[in-house]
CSV table of C-alpha atoms and ligand atoms in Angstrom, one decimal:
chain,number,residue,atom,x,y,z
R,1,MET,CA,64.2,37.1,16.0
R,2,LYS,CA,61.4,35.4,17.7
R,3,LYS,CA,59.7,35.0,14.6
R,4,LYS,CA,62.3,32.3,13.7
R,5,GLY,CA,61.6,29.7,16.4
R,6,VAL,CA,57.6,30.0,15.5
R,7,ASN,CA,58.4,29.3,11.8
R,8,SER,CA,60.3,26.3,12.3
R,9,LYS,CA,57.3,24.9,14.6
R,10,GLN,CA,54.9,25.9,11.8
R,11,SER,CA,56.7,24.1,9.1
R,12,LEU,CA,57.4,21.1,11.3
R,13,ILE,CA,53.1,21.1,11.5
R,14,ARG,CA,52.7,21.7,7.8
R,15,GLY,CA,55.2,18.8,7.5
R,16,ILE,CA,53.5,16.5,9.6
R,17,ILE,CA,50.3,17.1,7.9
R,18,ILE,CA,51.7,16.5,4.5
R,19,GLY,CA,53.1,13.6,5.5
R,20,VAL,CA,49.7,12.1,6.7
R,21,VAL,CA,48.1,12.9,3.8
R,22,ILE,CA,50.7,11.6,1.3
R,23,ILE,CA,50.6,8.2,3.8
R,24,SER,CA,46.7,8.0,3.5
R,25,ILE,CA,46.7,8.4,-0.5
R,26,LEU,CA,49.5,5.9,-0.8
R,27,PHE,CA,47.7,3.6,1.5
R,28,ILE,CA,44.0,4.0,-0.5
R,29,ILE,CA,46.1,3.0,-3.9
R,30,VAL,CA,47.8,0.0,-2.4
R,31,GLY,CA,44.1,-1.0,-0.8
R,32,GLU,CA,42.5,-0.8,-4.3
R,33,LEU,CA,45.3,-2.2,-6.0
R,34,THR,CA,45.9,-5.5,-3.6
R,35,ASN,CA,42.1,-5.4,-2.7
R,36,ASN,CA,43.5,-5.6,1.0
R,37,PHE,CA,42.0,-2.7,1.9
R,38,THR,CA,38.6,-3.8,3.6
R,39,LEU,CA,41.5,-5.7,5.7
R,40,LEU,CA,42.9,-2.5,6.4
R,41,PHE,CA,39.8,-0.8,6.9
R,42,PRO,CA,37.2,-3.6,7.0
R,43,ALA,CA,33.9,-1.6,5.9
R,44,LYS,CA,33.0,-2.5,1.9
R,45,ASP,CA,32.0,-6.3,1.9
R,46,GLY,CA,33.1,-7.1,5.0
R,47,ASN,CA,30.9,-6.1,7.8
R,48,ILE,CA,27.5,-4.8,6.3
R,49,LEU,CA,24.3,-6.7,5.4
R,50,SER,CA,21.4,-4.5,4.3
R,51,PHE,CA,17.9,-6.1,3.3
R,52,TYR,CA,14.7,-5.2,2.7
R,53,HIS,CA,11.5,-6.8,4.0
R,54,TRP,CA,8.0,-5.9,4.9
R,55,TRP,CA,7.3,-7.6,8.3
R,56,THR,CA,6.8,-4.2,10.4
R,57,SER,CA,3.9,-5.7,12.7
R,58,ALA,CA,4.4,-6.4,16.1
R,59,GLY,CA,4.6,-10.3,15.7
R,60,GLU,CA,6.3,-9.8,12.7
R,61,ARG,CA,9.1,-7.5,14.0
R,62,ALA,CA,9.7,-10.2,16.9
R,63,ALA,CA,10.2,-12.8,14.8
R,64,LEU,CA,12.7,-11.0,12.2
R,65,ASN,CA,15.1,-9.7,15.1
R,66,SER,CA,15.0,-12.9,16.5
R,67,LEU,CA,16.3,-14.4,13.1
R,68,ILE,CA,18.6,-11.1,13.0
R,69,LEU,CA,20.1,-12.0,16.5
R,70,VAL,CA,21.0,-15.4,15.2
R,71,PHE,CA,22.8,-14.1,12.4
R,72,THR,CA,24.4,-11.3,15.1
R,73,ASN,CA,25.7,-14.1,17.2
R,74,LYS,CA,27.5,-15.8,14.4
R,75,TYR,CA,28.6,-12.7,12.7
R,76,PRO,CA,29.4,-10.2,15.6
R,77,ASP,CA,31.0,-7.8,12.9
R,78,ILE,CA,28.7,-7.4,10.5
R,79,VAL,CA,26.5,-4.5,10.6
R,80,VAL,CA,22.8,-5.5,9.9
R,81,LEU,CA,20.3,-3.1,8.0
R,82,PRO,CA,17.1,-4.3,7.6
R,83,SER,CA,14.8,-1.8,5.9
R,84,SER,CA,10.6,-2.4,5.1
R,85,LEU,CA,11.1,1.0,2.9
R,86,ILE,CA,7.4,1.5,3.5
R,87,SER,CA,6.6,3.8,6.8
R,88,ASN,CA,3.1,3.3,7.7
R,89,SER,CA,2.1,0.7,10.7
R,90,SER,CA,2.0,-2.4,8.5
R,91,ALA,CA,3.7,-3.0,5.5
R,92,GLY,CA,1.6,-6.2,5.3
R,93,GLY,CA,1.5,-8.4,2.2
R,94,GLY,CA,4.4,-6.7,0.5
R,95,VAL,CA,2.0,-5.1,-2.1
R,96,GLU,CA,4.0,-2.0,-2.0
R,97,LEU,CA,7.6,-2.9,-1.4
R,98,PHE,CA,8.0,-4.3,-5.0
R,99,ASN,CA,6.8,-1.1,-6.5
R,100,VAL,CA,10.3,0.7,-4.5
R,101,LEU,CA,12.9,-2.2,-5.1
R,102,LYS,CA,12.2,-3.5,-8.6
R,103,PRO,CA,14.0,0.1,-9.9
R,104,MET,CA,16.6,-0.1,-7.3
R,105,LEU,CA,17.5,-3.4,-8.6
R,106,MET,CA,17.0,-2.7,-12.6
R,107,SER,CA,19.6,0.3,-11.2
R,108,GLY,CA,22.0,-1.5,-9.9
R,109,GLU,CA,21.2,-0.2,-6.4
R,110,SER,CA,20.9,-3.9,-5.4
R,111,PRO,CA,20.6,-4.7,-1.2
R,112,ASP,CA,22.6,-7.8,-0.6
R,113,SER,CA,18.9,-9.6,-0.1
R,114,PHE,CA,15.3,-9.3,0.5
R,115,GLN,CA,12.1,-10.8,1.1
R,116,MET,CA,9.7,-12.4,-1.7
R,117,HIS,CA,7.2,-15.2,-1.8
R,118,ALA,CA,8.4,-18.3,-3.6
R,119,GLY,CA,6.7,-19.5,-6.8
R,120,TYR,CA,5.8,-16.7,-9.5
R,121,GLU,CA,6.5,-13.7,-7.6
R,122,THR,CA,10.1,-15.1,-7.8
R,123,LYS,CA,9.7,-16.4,-11.5
R,124,ALA,CA,9.3,-12.9,-12.7
R,125,TYR,CA,12.7,-11.7,-11.5
R,126,VAL,CA,14.2,-14.7,-12.7
R,127,ASP,CA,13.0,-14.1,-16.1
R,128,SER,CA,14.2,-10.4,-15.7
R,129,ASN,CA,17.5,-11.3,-14.9
R,130,LEU,CA,17.4,-9.7,-11.6
R,131,LEU,CA,18.7,-12.3,-9.3
R,132,ASP,CA,21.6,-15.2,-8.7
R,133,ASN,CA,20.8,-18.6,-7.7
R,134,VAL,CA,20.9,-19.5,-4.4
R,135,ASP,CA,22.3,-22.9,-4.8
R,136,LEU,CA,24.8,-22.3,-2.6
R,137,ALA,CA,23.0,-22.0,0.5
R,138,TRP,CA,21.0,-24.8,-0.4
R,139,GLN,CA,23.9,-26.9,-0.6
R,140,ALA,CA,25.3,-25.4,3.1
R,141,GLU,CA,22.3,-26.4,4.7
R,142,GLY,CA,21.6,-29.4,3.0
R,143,LEU,CA,18.4,-28.3,2.3
R,144,GLU,CA,17.2,-30.9,-0.4
R,145,LYS,CA,17.1,-33.0,2.3
R,146,VAL,CA,15.0,-31.4,5.0
R,147,VAL,CA,12.7,-29.2,2.6
R,148,PRO,CA,9.1,-30.5,1.7
R,149,LYS,CA,9.1,-31.1,-2.1
R,150,ILE,CA,6.1,-28.8,-2.7
R,151,VAL,CA,8.5,-26.0,-1.5
R,152,GLN,CA,11.5,-27.2,-3.4
R,153,VAL,CA,9.2,-26.8,-6.5
R,154,MET,CA,8.3,-23.4,-5.4
R,155,CYS,CA,11.8,-22.4,-4.8
R,156,ARG,CA,13.3,-23.7,-8.2
R,157,PHE,CA,13.9,-22.4,-11.9
R,158,ASP,CA,15.6,-23.8,-14.7
R,159,GLU,CA,17.6,-26.2,-12.7
R,160,HIS,CA,18.3,-23.7,-9.9
R,161,TYR,CA,17.1,-22.4,-6.7
R,162,TYR,CA,16.5,-18.9,-6.5
R,163,SER,CA,15.2,-18.8,-3.2
R,164,VAL,CA,15.7,-19.3,0.4
R,165,PRO,CA,12.6,-20.3,2.2
R,166,VAL,CA,12.7,-19.3,5.7
R,167,ASP,CA,8.9,-19.9,6.6
R,168,ILE,CA,5.6,-22.2,5.9
R,169,HIS,CA,2.5,-20.1,6.2
R,170,ARG,CA,-0.7,-22.0,6.7
R,171,THR,CA,-3.7,-19.3,4.8
R,172,ASN,CA,-7.0,-21.3,5.4
R,173,VAL,CA,-7.2,-20.7,8.9
R,174,VAL,CA,-10.0,-18.8,11.0
R,175,TRP,CA,-9.0,-17.0,13.9
R,176,TYR,CA,-11.4,-16.9,16.7
R,177,ASN,CA,-11.8,-14.9,20.2
R,178,LYS,CA,-12.7,-18.0,22.6
R,179,PRO,CA,-14.5,-16.2,25.7
R,180,LEU,CA,-16.5,-14.6,23.2
R,181,LEU,CA,-17.7,-18.0,21.7
R,182,ASP,CA,-18.0,-20.0,24.7
R,183,LYS,CA,-20.4,-17.3,26.2
R,184,ASN,CA,-22.6,-17.5,23.2
R,185,ASN,CA,-22.3,-21.5,23.5
R,186,ILE,CA,-20.9,-21.4,19.7
R,187,ASP,CA,-18.6,-24.9,19.6
R,188,VAL,CA,-16.1,-24.7,16.8
R,189,SER,CA,-16.6,-27.8,15.8
R,190,ASN,CA,-19.7,-27.3,14.4
R,191,LEU,CA,-18.5,-24.7,12.1
R,192,THR,CA,-17.4,-26.9,9.0
R,193,ASN,CA,-19.3,-25.2,6.4
R,194,TRP,CA,-20.7,-21.8,5.2
R,195,ASP,CA,-24.2,-22.2,6.6
R,196,SER,CA,-23.3,-22.9,10.2
R,197,PHE,CA,-20.5,-20.3,10.0
R,198,PHE,CA,-23.3,-17.8,9.4
R,199,ASN,CA,-25.7,-18.9,11.5
R,200,ALA,CA,-22.8,-18.3,14.6
R,201,CYS,CA,-22.5,-14.8,12.8
R,202,ASP,CA,-25.9,-14.2,13.3
R,203,LYS,CA,-26.3,-15.6,16.9
R,204,LEU,CA,-23.1,-13.2,17.7
R,205,LYS,CA,-24.8,-10.4,15.7
R,206,SER,CA,-28.0,-10.7,18.1
R,207,SER,CA,-26.1,-11.0,21.2
R,208,GLY,CA,-24.5,-7.8,20.2
R,209,ILE,CA,-21.4,-8.1,18.3
R,210,LYS,CA,-22.0,-5.7,15.3
R,211,TYR,CA,-19.5,-7.1,13.2
R,212,PRO,CA,-18.5,-10.7,14.0
R,213,ILE,CA,-16.2,-11.1,11.1
R,214,GLN,CA,-13.2,-8.4,10.8
R,215,MET,CA,-11.5,-8.2,7.7
R,216,ALA,CA,-9.0,-5.4,6.6
R,217,THR,CA,-8.0,-3.8,3.4
R,218,ALA,CA,-8.0,-5.4,-0.4
R,219,TRP,CA,-5.4,-8.1,-0.2
R,220,THR,CA,-6.8,-9.6,2.9
R,221,ALA,CA,-10.0,-9.6,1.1
R,222,GLN,CA,-8.7,-11.5,-1.6
R,223,HIS,CA,-7.3,-13.6,1.1
R,224,ALA,CA,-10.4,-14.5,2.6
R,225,PHE,CA,-12.2,-14.9,-1.0
R,226,ASP,CA,-9.0,-17.6,-2.3
R,227,GLN,CA,-10.0,-19.5,0.6
R,228,ILE,CA,-13.8,-19.7,-0.5
R,229,VAL,CA,-12.6,-20.7,-3.8
R,230,ALA,CA,-10.8,-23.4,-2.0
R,231,SER,CA,-13.7,-24.8,0.2
R,232,GLN,CA,-15.2,-25.8,-3.6
R,233,GLY,CA,-13.2,-28.2,-3.5
R,234,ILE,CA,-9.6,-28.6,-4.9
R,235,VAL,CA,-10.3,-29.3,-8.8
R,236,PHE,CA,-11.9,-26.0,-8.8
R,237,TYR,CA,-9.0,-24.3,-6.6
R,238,GLU,CA,-6.6,-25.9,-9.2
R,239,ASP,CA,-8.3,-24.3,-12.0
R,240,TRP,CA,-8.4,-20.9,-10.4
R,241,ILE,CA,-4.6,-21.1,-10.0
R,242,ASN,CA,-4.2,-22.2,-13.4
R,243,GLY,CA,-6.1,-19.4,-14.8
R,244,LYS,CA,-8.5,-21.9,-16.1
R,245,VAL,CA,-11.9,-20.5,-14.8
R,246,THR,CA,-12.9,-18.7,-18.1
R,247,ALA,CA,-16.6,-19.1,-18.5
R,248,GLU,CA,-18.3,-16.3,-16.7
R,249,ASN,CA,-21.5,-18.5,-16.0
R,250,ASP,CA,-19.2,-21.2,-14.0
R,251,SER,CA,-21.2,-22.0,-11.2
R,252,ARG,CA,-18.4,-22.9,-8.9
R,253,LEU,CA,-17.1,-19.1,-9.4
R,254,LEU,CA,-20.8,-17.6,-9.1
R,255,SER,CA,-21.3,-19.7,-5.8
R,256,SER,CA,-18.2,-18.7,-4.3
R,257,LEU,CA,-19.3,-14.5,-5.0
R,258,GLU,CA,-22.5,-15.6,-3.4
R,259,THR,CA,-21.1,-17.0,-0.6
R,260,PHE,CA,-18.5,-14.1,-0.2
R,261,LYS,CA,-21.1,-11.5,-0.5
R,262,LYS,CA,-23.4,-13.1,2.1
R,263,TYR,CA,-19.6,-13.1,4.3
R,264,LEU,CA,-19.3,-9.3,3.6
R,265,SER,CA,-22.8,-8.8,5.3
R,266,TYR,CA,-21.2,-9.7,8.4
R,267,VAL,CA,-17.9,-7.5,8.1
R,268,ASN,CA,-16.9,-4.4,9.6
R,269,PRO,CA,-17.4,-1.5,7.3
R,270,ASP,CA,-14.0,0.2,7.1
R,271,ASN,CA,-11.9,-3.0,6.0
R,272,GLN,CA,-10.7,-1.4,3.2
R,273,ASP,CA,-9.2,1.6,5.7
R,274,ILE,CA,-7.3,-0.8,7.9
R,275,ASP,CA,-3.9,-3.0,7.8
R,276,TRP,CA,-4.2,-6.8,8.4
R,277,ASN,CA,-3.1,-6.6,12.1
R,278,THR,CA,-5.7,-4.1,13.1
R,279,ALA,CA,-8.5,-6.6,11.9
R,280,THR,CA,-6.9,-9.4,13.9
R,281,LYS,CA,-6.4,-6.9,16.9
R,282,ARG,CA,-10.0,-6.5,17.1
R,283,ILE,CA,-10.5,-10.5,17.7
R,284,ILE,CA,-7.6,-9.9,20.2
R,285,ASP,CA,-10.4,-7.1,22.2
R,286,GLY,CA,-13.3,-9.0,21.6
R,287,GLU,CA,-15.0,-6.3,19.3
R,288,GLY,CA,-15.2,-9.1,16.6
R,289,ALA,CA,-15.2,-12.6,16.8
R,290,PHE,CA,-13.8,-14.4,13.4
R,291,ASN,CA,-10.8,-13.5,10.8
R,292,ILE,CA,-9.9,-15.5,8.1
R,293,MET,CA,-6.0,-14.9,8.3
R,294,GLY,CA,-3.0,-16.6,7.3
R,295,ASP,CA,-0.8,-17.9,10.6
R,296,TRP,CA,1.0,-14.6,10.7
R,297,ALA,CA,-1.8,-13.7,12.7
R,298,ASN,CA,-0.9,-15.9,15.3
R,299,GLY,CA,2.5,-13.9,15.8
R,300,GLU,CA,0.1,-11.2,16.7
R,301,PHE,CA,-1.6,-12.8,19.4
R,302,LYS,CA,1.8,-14.0,21.1
R,303,ALA,CA,3.1,-10.7,20.8
R,304,ALA,CA,-0.1,-9.6,22.7
R,305,GLY,CA,0.5,-11.9,25.6
R,306,MET,CA,-2.5,-14.6,24.5
R,307,GLU,CA,-2.8,-17.9,25.0
R,308,TYR,CA,-4.1,-20.2,22.4
R,309,ASN,CA,-7.0,-22.5,23.3
R,310,LYS,CA,-7.6,-20.1,26.2
R,311,ASP,CA,-7.6,-16.6,24.8
R,312,TYR,CA,-8.0,-17.4,21.5
R,313,GLY,CA,-8.3,-20.5,19.0
R,314,THR,CA,-8.8,-21.5,15.4
R,315,PHE,CA,-10.6,-24.0,13.0
R,316,VAL,CA,-9.8,-24.6,9.2
R,317,VAL,CA,-12.0,-22.4,6.9
R,318,PRO,CA,-15.2,-23.9,6.2
R,319,GLY,CA,-15.0,-26.4,3.5
R,320,THR,CA,-11.5,-26.9,3.7
R,321,LYS,CA,-11.1,-29.9,6.0
R,322,GLY,CA,-8.5,-31.7,4.6
R,323,MET,CA,-6.5,-28.8,2.7
R,324,TYR,CA,-3.6,-27.0,3.5
R,325,GLY,CA,-3.4,-23.6,2.0
R,326,LEU,CA,0.5,-22.2,1.5
R,327,VAL,CA,2.1,-19.3,1.5
R,328,ILE,CA,5.8,-19.5,1.6
R,329,ASP,CA,8.2,-16.4,2.3
R,330,THR,CA,11.8,-16.7,1.1
R,331,PHE,CA,14.9,-14.6,1.0
R,332,GLN,CA,16.7,-14.0,-2.4
R,333,LEU,CA,19.9,-13.0,-3.9
R,334,PRO,CA,19.7,-9.8,-6.3
R,335,LYS,CA,22.2,-9.6,-8.7
R,336,HIS,CA,25.4,-7.6,-7.8
R,337,PRO,CA,24.9,-7.0,-4.1
R,338,LYS,CA,26.8,-4.7,-2.3
R,339,HIS,CA,28.3,-6.9,0.1
R,340,PRO,CA,28.2,-10.7,-1.5
R,341,ALA,CA,29.8,-12.3,1.0
R,342,SER,CA,27.2,-11.0,4.1
R,343,SER,CA,24.4,-11.9,1.7
R,344,GLU,CA,25.7,-15.6,1.6
R,345,LYS,CA,26.0,-15.4,5.1
R,346,TRP,CA,22.6,-14.2,5.4
R,347,LEU,CA,20.9,-16.9,3.3
R,348,GLU,CA,22.5,-19.7,5.0
R,349,VAL,CA,21.3,-18.4,8.5
R,350,VAL,CA,17.9,-18.0,6.9
R,351,GLY,CA,17.6,-21.6,5.9
R,352,SER,CA,19.3,-23.5,9.1
R,353,LYS,CA,17.5,-25.0,11.7
R,354,GLU,CA,18.9,-22.6,14.3
R,355,GLY,CA,17.2,-19.5,12.0
R,356,GLN,CA,14.3,-21.3,11.5
R,357,ASP,CA,13.5,-22.3,14.6
R,358,ALA,CA,14.4,-18.8,16.2
R,359,PHE,CA,12.3,-17.3,13.4
R,360,ASN,CA,9.4,-19.4,13.0
R,361,PRO,CA,7.9,-19.8,16.7
R,362,LEU,CA,7.2,-15.9,16.8
R,363,LYS,CA,6.0,-15.3,13.3
R,364,GLY,CA,3.0,-17.9,13.7
R,365,SER,CA,4.4,-20.1,10.9
R,366,ILE,CA,5.9,-23.4,10.7
R,367,SER,CA,9.6,-24.3,9.8
R,368,ALA,CA,10.5,-24.9,6.3
R,369,ARG,CA,12.4,-27.6,7.6
R,370,THR,CA,11.5,-31.0,8.6
R,371,ASP,CA,13.8,-31.6,11.1
R,372,THR,CA,12.5,-29.0,12.9
R,373,ASP,CA,12.6,-28.6,17.0
R,374,VAL,CA,8.9,-29.3,17.3
R,375,SER,CA,9.0,-28.5,21.4
R,376,LYS,CA,9.9,-24.8,20.3
R,377,TYR,CA,6.4,-24.3,18.9
R,378,ASP,CA,3.3,-23.6,20.3
R,379,GLY,CA,-0.2,-25.5,20.6
R,380,TYR,CA,-1.5,-24.0,17.2
R,381,GLN,CA,1.8,-24.6,15.2
R,382,GLN,CA,1.9,-27.9,16.6
R,383,THR,CA,-1.2,-28.9,14.9
R,384,ALA,CA,-0.1,-27.2,12.0
R,385,ILE,CA,3.2,-29.2,11.8
R,386,PHE,CA,1.1,-32.4,11.9
R,387,ASP,CA,-1.4,-31.4,9.0
R,388,PHE,CA,1.4,-30.5,7.1
R,389,ILE,CA,2.8,-34.3,7.2
R,390,ILE,CA,-0.8,-35.9,6.6
R,391,ILE,CA,-2.3,-33.4,4.6
R,392,LYS,CA,-2.3,-34.5,0.7
R,393,GLN,CA,-4.2,-31.6,-0.6
R,394,MET,CA,-1.9,-28.4,-0.6
R,395,TYR,CA,-2.6,-25.4,-2.6
R,396,PRO,CA,-0.6,-22.2,-3.3
R,397,ALA,CA,-2.1,-18.9,-2.4
R,398,VAL,CA,-2.3,-16.5,-5.3
R,399,SER,CA,0.6,-14.6,-4.1
R,400,ASN,CA,2.8,-17.9,-4.6
R,401,GLY,CA,1.1,-19.8,-7.3
R,402,ALA,CA,-0.2,-17.6,-9.5
R,403,PRO,CA,1.1,-14.4,-12.3
R,404,LYS,CA,1.5,-11.1,-10.3
R,405,ASP,CA,-0.6,-9.5,-12.7
R,406,PHE,CA,-3.5,-11.7,-11.9
R,407,GLU,CA,-2.6,-11.0,-8.1
R,408,VAL,CA,-2.9,-7.3,-8.4
R,409,LYS,CA,-6.0,-7.8,-10.7
R,410,GLU,CA,-7.8,-9.9,-8.6
R,411,GLN,CA,-7.1,-7.3,-5.8
R,412,GLN,CA,-8.9,-4.7,-8.0
R,413,ILE,CA,-12.0,-6.8,-8.8
R,414,ILE,CA,-12.3,-8.2,-5.1
R,415,ALA,CA,-12.1,-3.8,-3.8
R,416,SER,CA,-15.0,-3.3,-6.0
R,417,PHE,CA,-16.9,-6.6,-5.5
R,418,VAL,CA,-16.7,-5.2,-1.5
R,419,LYS,CA,-18.2,-2.2,-2.6
R,420,ASP,CA,-21.0,-3.1,-5.2
R,421,LEU,CA,-21.5,-6.9,-4.5
R,422,ASP,CA,-22.1,-7.5,-8.4
R,423,VAL,CA,-21.7,-10.9,-8.7
R,424,ASN,CA,-22.1,-11.6,-12.4
R,425,LYS,CA,-19.8,-8.3,-13.1
R,426,ALA,CA,-17.0,-9.7,-10.8
R,427,ALA,CA,-17.4,-13.3,-12.4
R,428,LYS,CA,-17.3,-11.5,-16.1
R,429,ALA,CA,-14.3,-9.2,-15.0
R,430,PHE,CA,-12.2,-12.6,-13.3
R,431,THR,CA,-13.0,-14.9,-16.3
R,432,ASP,CA,-12.0,-12.1,-19.2
R,433,TYR,CA,-9.2,-11.5,-17.2
R,434,GLN,CA,-7.8,-15.1,-17.1
R,435,LYS,CA,-8.3,-15.6,-20.6
R,436,GLU,CA,-6.5,-12.1,-21.2
R,437,ILE,CA,-3.3,-12.9,-19.3
R,438,SER,CA,-3.4,-16.9,-20.6
R,439,ASP,CA,0.2,-16.8,-21.6
R,440,GLU,CA,1.4,-15.7,-18.5
R,441,TYR,CA,0.4,-19.0,-17.0
R,442,THR,CA,4.0,-21.1,-17.0
R,443,ILE,CA,3.5,-22.8,-14.1
R,444,GLU,CA,0.9,-25.8,-14.5
R,445,TRP,CA,-0.3,-26.9,-10.8
R,446,ASP,CA,-1.3,-30.1,-10.1
R,447,LEU,CA,-2.9,-30.2,-6.8
R,448,LYS,CA,-5.4,-33.2,-6.7
A,501,GAL,C1,2.4,-11.9,3.6
A,501,GAL,C2,3.9,-12.8,4.2
A,501,GAL,C3,3.7,-12.8,5.6
A,501,GAL,C4,3.1,-12.3,6.2
A,501,GAL,C5,1.5,-11.2,5.7
A,501,GAL,C6,1.4,-10.0,6.5
A,501,GAL,O1,2.2,-11.7,2.3
A,501,GAL,O2,3.8,-13.7,3.3
A,501,GAL,O3,4.8,-13.4,6.3
A,501,GAL,O4,3.9,-11.2,6.9
A,501,GAL,O5,2.2,-10.7,4.4
A,501,GAL,O6,2.7,-8.8,6.4
């Protein structure tokens, strides 16, 4: 008899469980049918933002975290999932990111946004129909009124914007360890041409600095070489970026390679094995004196607590006075992002004055908006902001201004030149390749 009481209790519990299951299934059906599911369980579109980037160095992470903070303060209910996909210390330059990201986009596994360079890098994805336009974000932030024309041109294809610029980086900058130069009585205002620069390197060498110039892996060698090309003048750089350097005996190309050969004689031999921020760190530590790098390097000096014009300084790459080399970082809207509403919110924060004035002071760059709060920027950045206003000769980096194939090929040619220093072989390789891919040059830059 005892058994009966136990049965009714068991059937009650079973009844409750079956009831809960039925109600849940009903909820799912209703949710899916009426699309109120996110309201009932706010997961899908409402509160996740995933994006990919390659900012993994100390300065880069600090800047990105500051931008994300602006976003989370505005949208505290959205969970932000940033990923750099690459686990090594520095995913610098983004070279590897796209090897992973492109297949994801093509298979419909799109993140909500990702970092990219303006210009050709974006165009390739527009042409492959992997991106949606970001006109909405440009309108929402009134970007056409505050973003400089040269940047607008690099973000716009076929009457639509496909990139929201987050920064303007300057490329033709030499970073130096100030106490080291002061100790050796080297006045950087004299280092306006390569001869005086190499004389300073000789002086440092004779005072015990084994490798006065610090350089890192292939894309940074390419970066340095492109500044040497620019030092030949804007006309030659325009031909270079437009794929018009096709004669292997072009004296401007041969002298650029000769200058680079001389430059490499002062460079650390382990350059191919280190990341960009390791080379910059050696300037911070006074192991080396000079590092040609985009002003993302400024972010590393700041992250190391260094003070501009006291612990470190800058001057423009010899021969590039009156020129401003550009790298523009942007964020994109892939086709079919998982959380389109979050994508839109992120792109607007990226383009906003608040977002840019939170990100760029730590990143080392200047804002892509002219209504920026200059007081938030350090001494170096204020000179860059001023130069950006007055300088006419602006030139996009190869990563922004030339076909991706050329960027990759240039790194390969430069990497073998760093090893064999064979000027004629490199000149032939460059000019043959520019001829070979001439039809890929679909943007004609007028830089003069
Ligand atoms: C560049 C990027 C910069 C900087 C650098 C090093 O390609 O545009 O923002 O971060 O790589 O990672």
